[in-house]
Backbone as a printed PyTorch tensor [residue, N CA C, xyz], in Angstrom:
tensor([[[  0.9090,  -7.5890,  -3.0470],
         [ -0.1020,  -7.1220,  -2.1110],
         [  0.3250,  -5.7590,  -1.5730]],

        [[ -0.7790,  -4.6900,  -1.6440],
         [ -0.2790,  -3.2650,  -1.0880],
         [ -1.3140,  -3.1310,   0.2270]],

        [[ -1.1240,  -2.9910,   1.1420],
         [ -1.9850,  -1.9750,   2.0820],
         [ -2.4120,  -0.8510,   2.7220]],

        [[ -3.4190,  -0.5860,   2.4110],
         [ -3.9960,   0.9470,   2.0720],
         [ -4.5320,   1.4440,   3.3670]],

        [[ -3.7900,   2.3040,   3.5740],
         [ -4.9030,   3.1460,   4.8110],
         [ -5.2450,   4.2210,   3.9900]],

        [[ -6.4580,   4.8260,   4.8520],
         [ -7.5790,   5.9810,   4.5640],
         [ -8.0290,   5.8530,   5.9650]],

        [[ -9.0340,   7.1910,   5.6540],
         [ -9.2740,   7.4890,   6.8270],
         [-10.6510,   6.6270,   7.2210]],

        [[-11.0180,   6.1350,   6.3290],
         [-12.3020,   5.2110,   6.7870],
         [-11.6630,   3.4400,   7.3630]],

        [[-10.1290,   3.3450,   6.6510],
         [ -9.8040,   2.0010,   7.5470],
         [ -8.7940,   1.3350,   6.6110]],

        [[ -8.4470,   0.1170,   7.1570],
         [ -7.1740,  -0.4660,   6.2500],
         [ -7.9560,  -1.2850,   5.2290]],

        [[ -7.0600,  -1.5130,   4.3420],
         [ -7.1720,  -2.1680,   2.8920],
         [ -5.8500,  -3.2260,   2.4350]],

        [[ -6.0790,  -4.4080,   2.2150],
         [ -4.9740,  -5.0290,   1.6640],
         [ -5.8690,  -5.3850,   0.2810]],

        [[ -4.7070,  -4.5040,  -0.7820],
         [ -5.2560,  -4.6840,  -2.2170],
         [ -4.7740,  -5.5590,  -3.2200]],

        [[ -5.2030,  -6.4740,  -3.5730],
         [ -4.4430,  -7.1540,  -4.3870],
         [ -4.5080,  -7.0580,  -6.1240]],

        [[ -3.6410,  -7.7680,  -6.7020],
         [ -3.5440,  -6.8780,  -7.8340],
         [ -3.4050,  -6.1200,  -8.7630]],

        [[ -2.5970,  -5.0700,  -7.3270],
         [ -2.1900,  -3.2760,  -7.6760],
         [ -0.7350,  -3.7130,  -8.4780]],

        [[ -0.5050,  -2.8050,  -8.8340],
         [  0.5270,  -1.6840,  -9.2470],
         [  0.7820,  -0.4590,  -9.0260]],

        [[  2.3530,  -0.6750,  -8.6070],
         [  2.9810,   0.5190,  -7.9550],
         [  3.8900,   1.1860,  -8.6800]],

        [[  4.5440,   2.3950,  -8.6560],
         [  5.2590,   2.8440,  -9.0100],
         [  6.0050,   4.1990,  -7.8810]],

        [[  6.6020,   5.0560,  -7.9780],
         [  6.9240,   5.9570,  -7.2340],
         [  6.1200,   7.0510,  -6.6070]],

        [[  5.6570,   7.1530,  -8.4080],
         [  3.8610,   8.4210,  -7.8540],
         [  2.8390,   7.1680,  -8.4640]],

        [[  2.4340,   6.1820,  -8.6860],
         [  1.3380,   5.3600,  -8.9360],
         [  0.5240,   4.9300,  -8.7030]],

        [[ -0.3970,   4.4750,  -7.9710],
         [ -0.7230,   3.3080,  -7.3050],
         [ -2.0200,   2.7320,  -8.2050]],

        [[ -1.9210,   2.2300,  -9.1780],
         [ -2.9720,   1.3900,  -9.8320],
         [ -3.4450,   0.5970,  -9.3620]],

        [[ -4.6100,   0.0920,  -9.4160],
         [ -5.9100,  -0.4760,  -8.4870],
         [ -6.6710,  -1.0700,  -9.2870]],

        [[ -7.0960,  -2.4390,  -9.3170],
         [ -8.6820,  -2.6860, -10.2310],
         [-10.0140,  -1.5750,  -9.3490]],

        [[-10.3780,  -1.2130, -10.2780],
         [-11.7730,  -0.3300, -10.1410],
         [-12.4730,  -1.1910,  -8.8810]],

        [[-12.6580,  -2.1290,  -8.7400],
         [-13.8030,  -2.8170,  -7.3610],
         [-13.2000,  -2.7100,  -5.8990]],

        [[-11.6590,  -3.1180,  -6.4400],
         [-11.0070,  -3.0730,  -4.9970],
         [-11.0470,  -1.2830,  -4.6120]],

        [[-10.6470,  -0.1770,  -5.9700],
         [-10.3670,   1.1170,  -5.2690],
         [-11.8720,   0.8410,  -4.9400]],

        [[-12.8770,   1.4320,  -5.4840],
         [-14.2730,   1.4180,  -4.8110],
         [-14.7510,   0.7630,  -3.2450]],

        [[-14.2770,  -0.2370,  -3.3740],
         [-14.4770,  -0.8610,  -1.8200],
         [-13.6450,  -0.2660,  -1.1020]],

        [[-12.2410,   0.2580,  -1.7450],
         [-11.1990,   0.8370,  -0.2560],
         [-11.3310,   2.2190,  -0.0510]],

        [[-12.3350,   2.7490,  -1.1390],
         [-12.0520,   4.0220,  -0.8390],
         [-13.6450,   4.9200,  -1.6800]],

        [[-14.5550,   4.3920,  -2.1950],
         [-15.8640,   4.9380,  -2.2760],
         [-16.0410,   5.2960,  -4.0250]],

        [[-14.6560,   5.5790,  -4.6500],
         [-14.4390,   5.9800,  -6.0220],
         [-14.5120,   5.4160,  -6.7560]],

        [[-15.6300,   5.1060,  -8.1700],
         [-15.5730,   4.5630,  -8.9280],
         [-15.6730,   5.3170, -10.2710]],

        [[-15.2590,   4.7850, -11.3470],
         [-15.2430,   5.4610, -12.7390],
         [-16.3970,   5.5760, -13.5220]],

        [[-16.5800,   6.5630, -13.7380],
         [-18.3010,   6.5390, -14.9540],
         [-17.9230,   7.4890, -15.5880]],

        [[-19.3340,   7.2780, -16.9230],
         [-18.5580,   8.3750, -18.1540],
         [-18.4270,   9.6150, -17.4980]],

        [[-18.5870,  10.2220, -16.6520],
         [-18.5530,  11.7700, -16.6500],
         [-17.7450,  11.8460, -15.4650]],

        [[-16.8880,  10.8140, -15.1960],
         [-15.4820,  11.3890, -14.6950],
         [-15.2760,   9.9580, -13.3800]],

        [[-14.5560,  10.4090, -12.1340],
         [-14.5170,   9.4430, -11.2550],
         [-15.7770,  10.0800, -10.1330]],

        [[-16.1320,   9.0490,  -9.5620],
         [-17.2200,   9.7090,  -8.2570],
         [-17.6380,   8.8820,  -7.5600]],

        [[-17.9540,   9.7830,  -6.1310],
         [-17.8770,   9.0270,  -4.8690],
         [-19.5770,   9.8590,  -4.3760]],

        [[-20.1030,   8.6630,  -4.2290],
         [-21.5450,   8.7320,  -4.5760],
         [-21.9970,  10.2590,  -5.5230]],

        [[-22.4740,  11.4650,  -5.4100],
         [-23.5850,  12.1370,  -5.9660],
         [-22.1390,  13.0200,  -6.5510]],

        [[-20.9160,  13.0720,  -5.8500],
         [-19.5490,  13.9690,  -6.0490],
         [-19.2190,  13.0620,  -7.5870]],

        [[-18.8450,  14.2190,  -8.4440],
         [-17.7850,  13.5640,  -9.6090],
         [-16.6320,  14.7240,  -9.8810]],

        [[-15.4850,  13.8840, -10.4390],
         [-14.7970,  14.6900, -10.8560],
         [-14.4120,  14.8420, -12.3640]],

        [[-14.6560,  15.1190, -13.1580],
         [-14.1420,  15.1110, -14.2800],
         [-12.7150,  14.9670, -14.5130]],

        [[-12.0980,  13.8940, -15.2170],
         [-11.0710,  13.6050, -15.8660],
         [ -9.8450,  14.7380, -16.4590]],

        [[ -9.1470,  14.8700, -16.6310],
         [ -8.2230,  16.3030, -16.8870],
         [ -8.4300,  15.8300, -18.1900]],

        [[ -8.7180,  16.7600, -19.4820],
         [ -8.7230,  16.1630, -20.7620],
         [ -6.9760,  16.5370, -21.5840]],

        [[ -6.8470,  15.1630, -22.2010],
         [ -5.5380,  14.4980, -22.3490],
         [ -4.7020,  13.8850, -21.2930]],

        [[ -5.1830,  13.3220, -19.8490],
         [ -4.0500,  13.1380, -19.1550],
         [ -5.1110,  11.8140, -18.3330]],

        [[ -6.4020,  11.8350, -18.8340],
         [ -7.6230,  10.7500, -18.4910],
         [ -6.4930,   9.2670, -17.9440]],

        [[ -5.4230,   9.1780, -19.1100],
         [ -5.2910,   7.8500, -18.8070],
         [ -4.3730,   7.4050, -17.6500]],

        [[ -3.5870,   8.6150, -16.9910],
         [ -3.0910,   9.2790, -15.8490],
         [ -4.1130,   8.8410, -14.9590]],

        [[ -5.2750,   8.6540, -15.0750],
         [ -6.3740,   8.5560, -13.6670],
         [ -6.7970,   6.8750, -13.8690]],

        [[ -7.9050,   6.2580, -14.9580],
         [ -8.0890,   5.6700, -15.6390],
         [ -7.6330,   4.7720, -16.4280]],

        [[ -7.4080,   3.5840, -16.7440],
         [ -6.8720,   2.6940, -17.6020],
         [ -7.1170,   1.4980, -17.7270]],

        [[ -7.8850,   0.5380, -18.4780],
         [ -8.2680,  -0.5980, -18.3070],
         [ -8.7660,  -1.2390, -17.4170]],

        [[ -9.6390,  -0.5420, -16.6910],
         [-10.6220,  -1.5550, -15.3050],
         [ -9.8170,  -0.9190, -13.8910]],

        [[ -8.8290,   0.0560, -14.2410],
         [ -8.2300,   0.4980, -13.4210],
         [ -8.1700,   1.8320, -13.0360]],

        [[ -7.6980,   2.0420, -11.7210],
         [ -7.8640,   3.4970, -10.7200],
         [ -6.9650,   3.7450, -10.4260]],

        [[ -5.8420,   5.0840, -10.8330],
         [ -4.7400,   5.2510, -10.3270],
         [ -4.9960,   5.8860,  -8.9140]],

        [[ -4.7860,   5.4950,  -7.7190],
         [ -5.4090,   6.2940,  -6.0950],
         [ -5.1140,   7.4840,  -6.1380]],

        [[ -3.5090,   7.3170,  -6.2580],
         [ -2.4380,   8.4270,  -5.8860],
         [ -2.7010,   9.3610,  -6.6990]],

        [[ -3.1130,   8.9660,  -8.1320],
         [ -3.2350,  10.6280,  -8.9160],
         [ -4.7180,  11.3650,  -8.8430]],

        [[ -5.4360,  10.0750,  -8.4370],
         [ -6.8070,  10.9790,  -7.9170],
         [ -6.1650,  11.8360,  -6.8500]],

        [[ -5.8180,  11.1120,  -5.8900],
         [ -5.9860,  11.9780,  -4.4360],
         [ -5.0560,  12.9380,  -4.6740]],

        [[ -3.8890,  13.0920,  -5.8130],
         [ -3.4890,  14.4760,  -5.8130],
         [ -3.9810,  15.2720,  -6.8220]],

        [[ -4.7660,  15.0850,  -7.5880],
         [ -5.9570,  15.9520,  -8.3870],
         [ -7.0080,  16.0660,  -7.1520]],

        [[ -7.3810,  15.4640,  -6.1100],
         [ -8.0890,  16.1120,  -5.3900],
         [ -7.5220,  17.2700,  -4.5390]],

        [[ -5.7470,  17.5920,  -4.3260],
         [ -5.7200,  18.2990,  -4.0430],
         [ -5.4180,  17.3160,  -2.4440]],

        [[ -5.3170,  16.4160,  -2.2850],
         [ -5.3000,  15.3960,  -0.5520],
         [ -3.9040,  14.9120,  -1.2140]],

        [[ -3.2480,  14.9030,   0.0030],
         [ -1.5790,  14.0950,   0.4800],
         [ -2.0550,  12.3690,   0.0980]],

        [[ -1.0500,  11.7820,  -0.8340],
         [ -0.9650,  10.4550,  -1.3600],
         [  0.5590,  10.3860,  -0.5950]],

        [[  0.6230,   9.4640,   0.5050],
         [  2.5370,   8.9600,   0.2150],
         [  2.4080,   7.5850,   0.4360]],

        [[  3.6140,   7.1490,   0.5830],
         [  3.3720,   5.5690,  -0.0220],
         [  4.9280,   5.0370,   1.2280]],

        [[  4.8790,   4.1660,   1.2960],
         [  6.5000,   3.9020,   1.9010],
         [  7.4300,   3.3580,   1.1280]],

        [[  8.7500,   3.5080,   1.2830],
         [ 10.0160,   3.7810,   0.5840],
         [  9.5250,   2.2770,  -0.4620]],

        [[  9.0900,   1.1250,  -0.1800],
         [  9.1930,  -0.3410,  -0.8260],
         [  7.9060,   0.0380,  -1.8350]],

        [[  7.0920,   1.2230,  -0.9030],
         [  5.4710,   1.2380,  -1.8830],
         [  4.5630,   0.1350,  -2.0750]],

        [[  4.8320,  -0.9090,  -0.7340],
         [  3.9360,  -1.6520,  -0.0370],
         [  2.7310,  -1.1460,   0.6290]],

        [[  3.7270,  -0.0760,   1.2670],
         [  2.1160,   0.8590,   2.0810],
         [  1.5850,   2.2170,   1.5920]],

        [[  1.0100,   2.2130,   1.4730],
         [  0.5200,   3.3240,   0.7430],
         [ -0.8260,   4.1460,   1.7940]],

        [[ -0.6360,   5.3560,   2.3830],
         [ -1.8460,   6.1410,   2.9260],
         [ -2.2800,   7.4120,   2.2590]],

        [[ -3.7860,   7.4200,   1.8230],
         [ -4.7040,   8.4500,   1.1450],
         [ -5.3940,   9.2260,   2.9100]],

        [[ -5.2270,  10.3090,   2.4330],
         [ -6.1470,  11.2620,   3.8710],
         [ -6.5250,  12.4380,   2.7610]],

        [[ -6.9100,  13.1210,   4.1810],
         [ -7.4840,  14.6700,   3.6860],
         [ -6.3890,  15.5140,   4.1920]],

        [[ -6.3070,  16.2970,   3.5380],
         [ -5.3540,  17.3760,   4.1650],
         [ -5.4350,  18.1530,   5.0600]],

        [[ -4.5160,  19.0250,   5.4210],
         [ -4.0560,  19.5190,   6.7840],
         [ -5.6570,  20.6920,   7.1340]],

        [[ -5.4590,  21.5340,   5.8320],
         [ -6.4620,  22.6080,   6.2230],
         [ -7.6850,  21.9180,   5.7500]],

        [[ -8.2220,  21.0700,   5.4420],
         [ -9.0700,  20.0200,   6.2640],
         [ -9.6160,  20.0680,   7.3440]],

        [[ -8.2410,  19.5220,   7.9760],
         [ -8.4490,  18.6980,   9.5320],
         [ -8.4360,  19.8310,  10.0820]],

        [[ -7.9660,  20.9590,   9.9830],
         [ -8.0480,  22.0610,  10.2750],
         [ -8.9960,  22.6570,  10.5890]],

        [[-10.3140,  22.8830,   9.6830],
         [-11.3530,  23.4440,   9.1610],
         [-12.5670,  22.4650,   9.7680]],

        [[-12.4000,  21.3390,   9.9530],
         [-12.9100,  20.2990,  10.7390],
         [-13.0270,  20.5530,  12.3150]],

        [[-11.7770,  20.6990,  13.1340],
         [-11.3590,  21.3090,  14.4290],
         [-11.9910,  22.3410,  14.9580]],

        [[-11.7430,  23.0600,  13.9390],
         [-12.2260,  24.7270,  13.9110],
         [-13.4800,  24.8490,  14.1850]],

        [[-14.6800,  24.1040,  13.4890],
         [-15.9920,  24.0700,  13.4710],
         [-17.0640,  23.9250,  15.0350]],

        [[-15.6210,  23.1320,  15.5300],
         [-16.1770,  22.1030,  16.9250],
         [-17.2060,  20.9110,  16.7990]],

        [[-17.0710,  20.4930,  15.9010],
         [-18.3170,  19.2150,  15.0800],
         [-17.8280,  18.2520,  15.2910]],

        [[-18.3880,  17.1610,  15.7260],
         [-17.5230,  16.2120,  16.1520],
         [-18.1670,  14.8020,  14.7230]],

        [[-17.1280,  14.2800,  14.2630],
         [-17.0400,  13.3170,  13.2950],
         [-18.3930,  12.2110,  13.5350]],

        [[-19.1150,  11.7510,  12.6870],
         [-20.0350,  11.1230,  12.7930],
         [-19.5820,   9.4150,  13.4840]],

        [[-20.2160,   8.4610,  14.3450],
         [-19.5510,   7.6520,  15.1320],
         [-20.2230,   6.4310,  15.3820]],

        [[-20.1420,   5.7390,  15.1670],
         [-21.0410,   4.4680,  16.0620],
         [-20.0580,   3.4060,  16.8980]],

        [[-21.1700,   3.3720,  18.1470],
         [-20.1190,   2.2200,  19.1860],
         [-21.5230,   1.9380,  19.7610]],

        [[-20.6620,   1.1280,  20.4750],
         [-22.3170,  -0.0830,  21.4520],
         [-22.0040,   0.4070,  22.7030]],

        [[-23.2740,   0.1840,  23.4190],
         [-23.8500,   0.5840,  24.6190],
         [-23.4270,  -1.0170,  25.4420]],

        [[-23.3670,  -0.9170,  26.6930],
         [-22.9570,  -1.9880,  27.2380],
         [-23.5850,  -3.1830,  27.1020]],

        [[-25.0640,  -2.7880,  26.5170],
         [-26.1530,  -4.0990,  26.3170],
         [-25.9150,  -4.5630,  24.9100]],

        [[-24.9730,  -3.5940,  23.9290],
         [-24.2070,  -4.5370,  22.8450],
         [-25.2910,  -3.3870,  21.4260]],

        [[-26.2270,  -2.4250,  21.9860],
         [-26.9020,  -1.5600,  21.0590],
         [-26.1990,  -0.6620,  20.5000]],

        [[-26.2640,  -0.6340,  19.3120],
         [-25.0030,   0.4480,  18.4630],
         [-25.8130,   1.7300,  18.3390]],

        [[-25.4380,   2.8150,  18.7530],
         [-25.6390,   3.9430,  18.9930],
         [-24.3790,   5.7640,  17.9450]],

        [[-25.3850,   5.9250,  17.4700],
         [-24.4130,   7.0160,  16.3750],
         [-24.6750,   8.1030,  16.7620]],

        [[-23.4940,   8.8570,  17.1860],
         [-23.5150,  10.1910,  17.7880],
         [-24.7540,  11.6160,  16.3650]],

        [[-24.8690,  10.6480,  15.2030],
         [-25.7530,  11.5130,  14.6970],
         [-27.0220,  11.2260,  15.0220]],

        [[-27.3610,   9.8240,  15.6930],
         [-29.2120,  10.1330,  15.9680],
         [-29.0030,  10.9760,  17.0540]],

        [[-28.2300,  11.5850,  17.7200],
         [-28.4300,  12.9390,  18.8220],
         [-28.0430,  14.4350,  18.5890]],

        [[-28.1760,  14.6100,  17.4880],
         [-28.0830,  15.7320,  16.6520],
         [-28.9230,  16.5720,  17.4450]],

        [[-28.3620,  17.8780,  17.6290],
         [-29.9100,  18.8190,  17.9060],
         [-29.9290,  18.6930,  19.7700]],

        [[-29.2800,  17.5620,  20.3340],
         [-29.2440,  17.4600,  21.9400],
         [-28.4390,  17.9740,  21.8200]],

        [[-27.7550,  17.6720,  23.5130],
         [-26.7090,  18.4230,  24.5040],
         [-26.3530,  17.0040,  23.8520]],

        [[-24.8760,  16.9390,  23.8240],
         [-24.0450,  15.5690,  24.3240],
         [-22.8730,  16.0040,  24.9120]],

        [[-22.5310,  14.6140,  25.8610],
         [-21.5790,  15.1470,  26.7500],
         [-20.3110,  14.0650,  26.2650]],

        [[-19.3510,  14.1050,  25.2780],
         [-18.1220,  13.2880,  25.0630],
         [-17.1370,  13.1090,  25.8580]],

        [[-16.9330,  12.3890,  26.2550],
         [-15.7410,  11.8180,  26.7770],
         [-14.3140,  10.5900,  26.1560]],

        [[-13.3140,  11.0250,  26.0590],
         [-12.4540,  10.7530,  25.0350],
         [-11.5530,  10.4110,  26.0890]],

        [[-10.1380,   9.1570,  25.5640],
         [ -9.1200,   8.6170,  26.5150],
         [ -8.1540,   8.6110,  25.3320]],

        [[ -6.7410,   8.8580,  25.6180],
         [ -5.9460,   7.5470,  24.7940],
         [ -4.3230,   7.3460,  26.0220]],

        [[ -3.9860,   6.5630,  25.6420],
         [ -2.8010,   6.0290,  26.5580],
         [ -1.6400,   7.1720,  26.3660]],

        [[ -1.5440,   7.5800,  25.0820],
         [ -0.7900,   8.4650,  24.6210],
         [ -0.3820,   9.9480,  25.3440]]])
């Protein structure tokens, strides 16, 4: 069993295979943990594809399987894993989060209103909103 963080949430994958730079995945579990699935014209996360590196396909690809780690470093995003390679976290990179910050846009969101109504900071697109943020930290 490996568990996967990303930035959309945790994942316990079963199944996988690890290695140092590896992390092999059945195709349903990467898809559910992380949006990527394989089709002929490369890997893709809904309308996004990437095409396969030609000769090194099986580096990404292999029998019903998704290597994470070599996508996310053909995407060019930080893959590390911990020393046992039990845990394994996929993100976006620095000038990213960077470029994200920079914009002043605040990440798309949903939480409930005290009457329990889930409310997404994108149906107020186009208003004023006024955020307010805490952490203990």
């Amino acid at each position: 069993m490996v568990t996967l963080l990303t930035e959309s949430g945790e994942y316990a994958l079963a199944g996988t295979e690890v290695s140092t730079t590896a992390l092999w995945c059945p195709a349903h579990e990467a898809e559910a943990a992380t949006g990527w699935m394989a089709k002929p014209e490369g890997l893709c996360k809904g309308a996004v594809c990437v095409p396969l590196p030609a000769g090194h396909e099986r580096e990404l690809v292999d029998g019903g399987r998704i290597n994470l780690a070599a996508l996310w470093r053909q995407l060019g995003q930080p893959a590390v894993r911990s020393e046992r390679g039990h845990v394994w976290v996929l993100s976006e990179s620095g000038r990213e989060r960077t470029a994200a910050l920079a914009s002043l846009e605040a990440p798309d969101f949903a939480l409930p209103d005290p009457s329990g109504r889930m409310h997404r900071l994108s149906d107020y697109r186009g208003r004023k909103v006024f955020l307010v943020t805490w952490a203990s930290w």
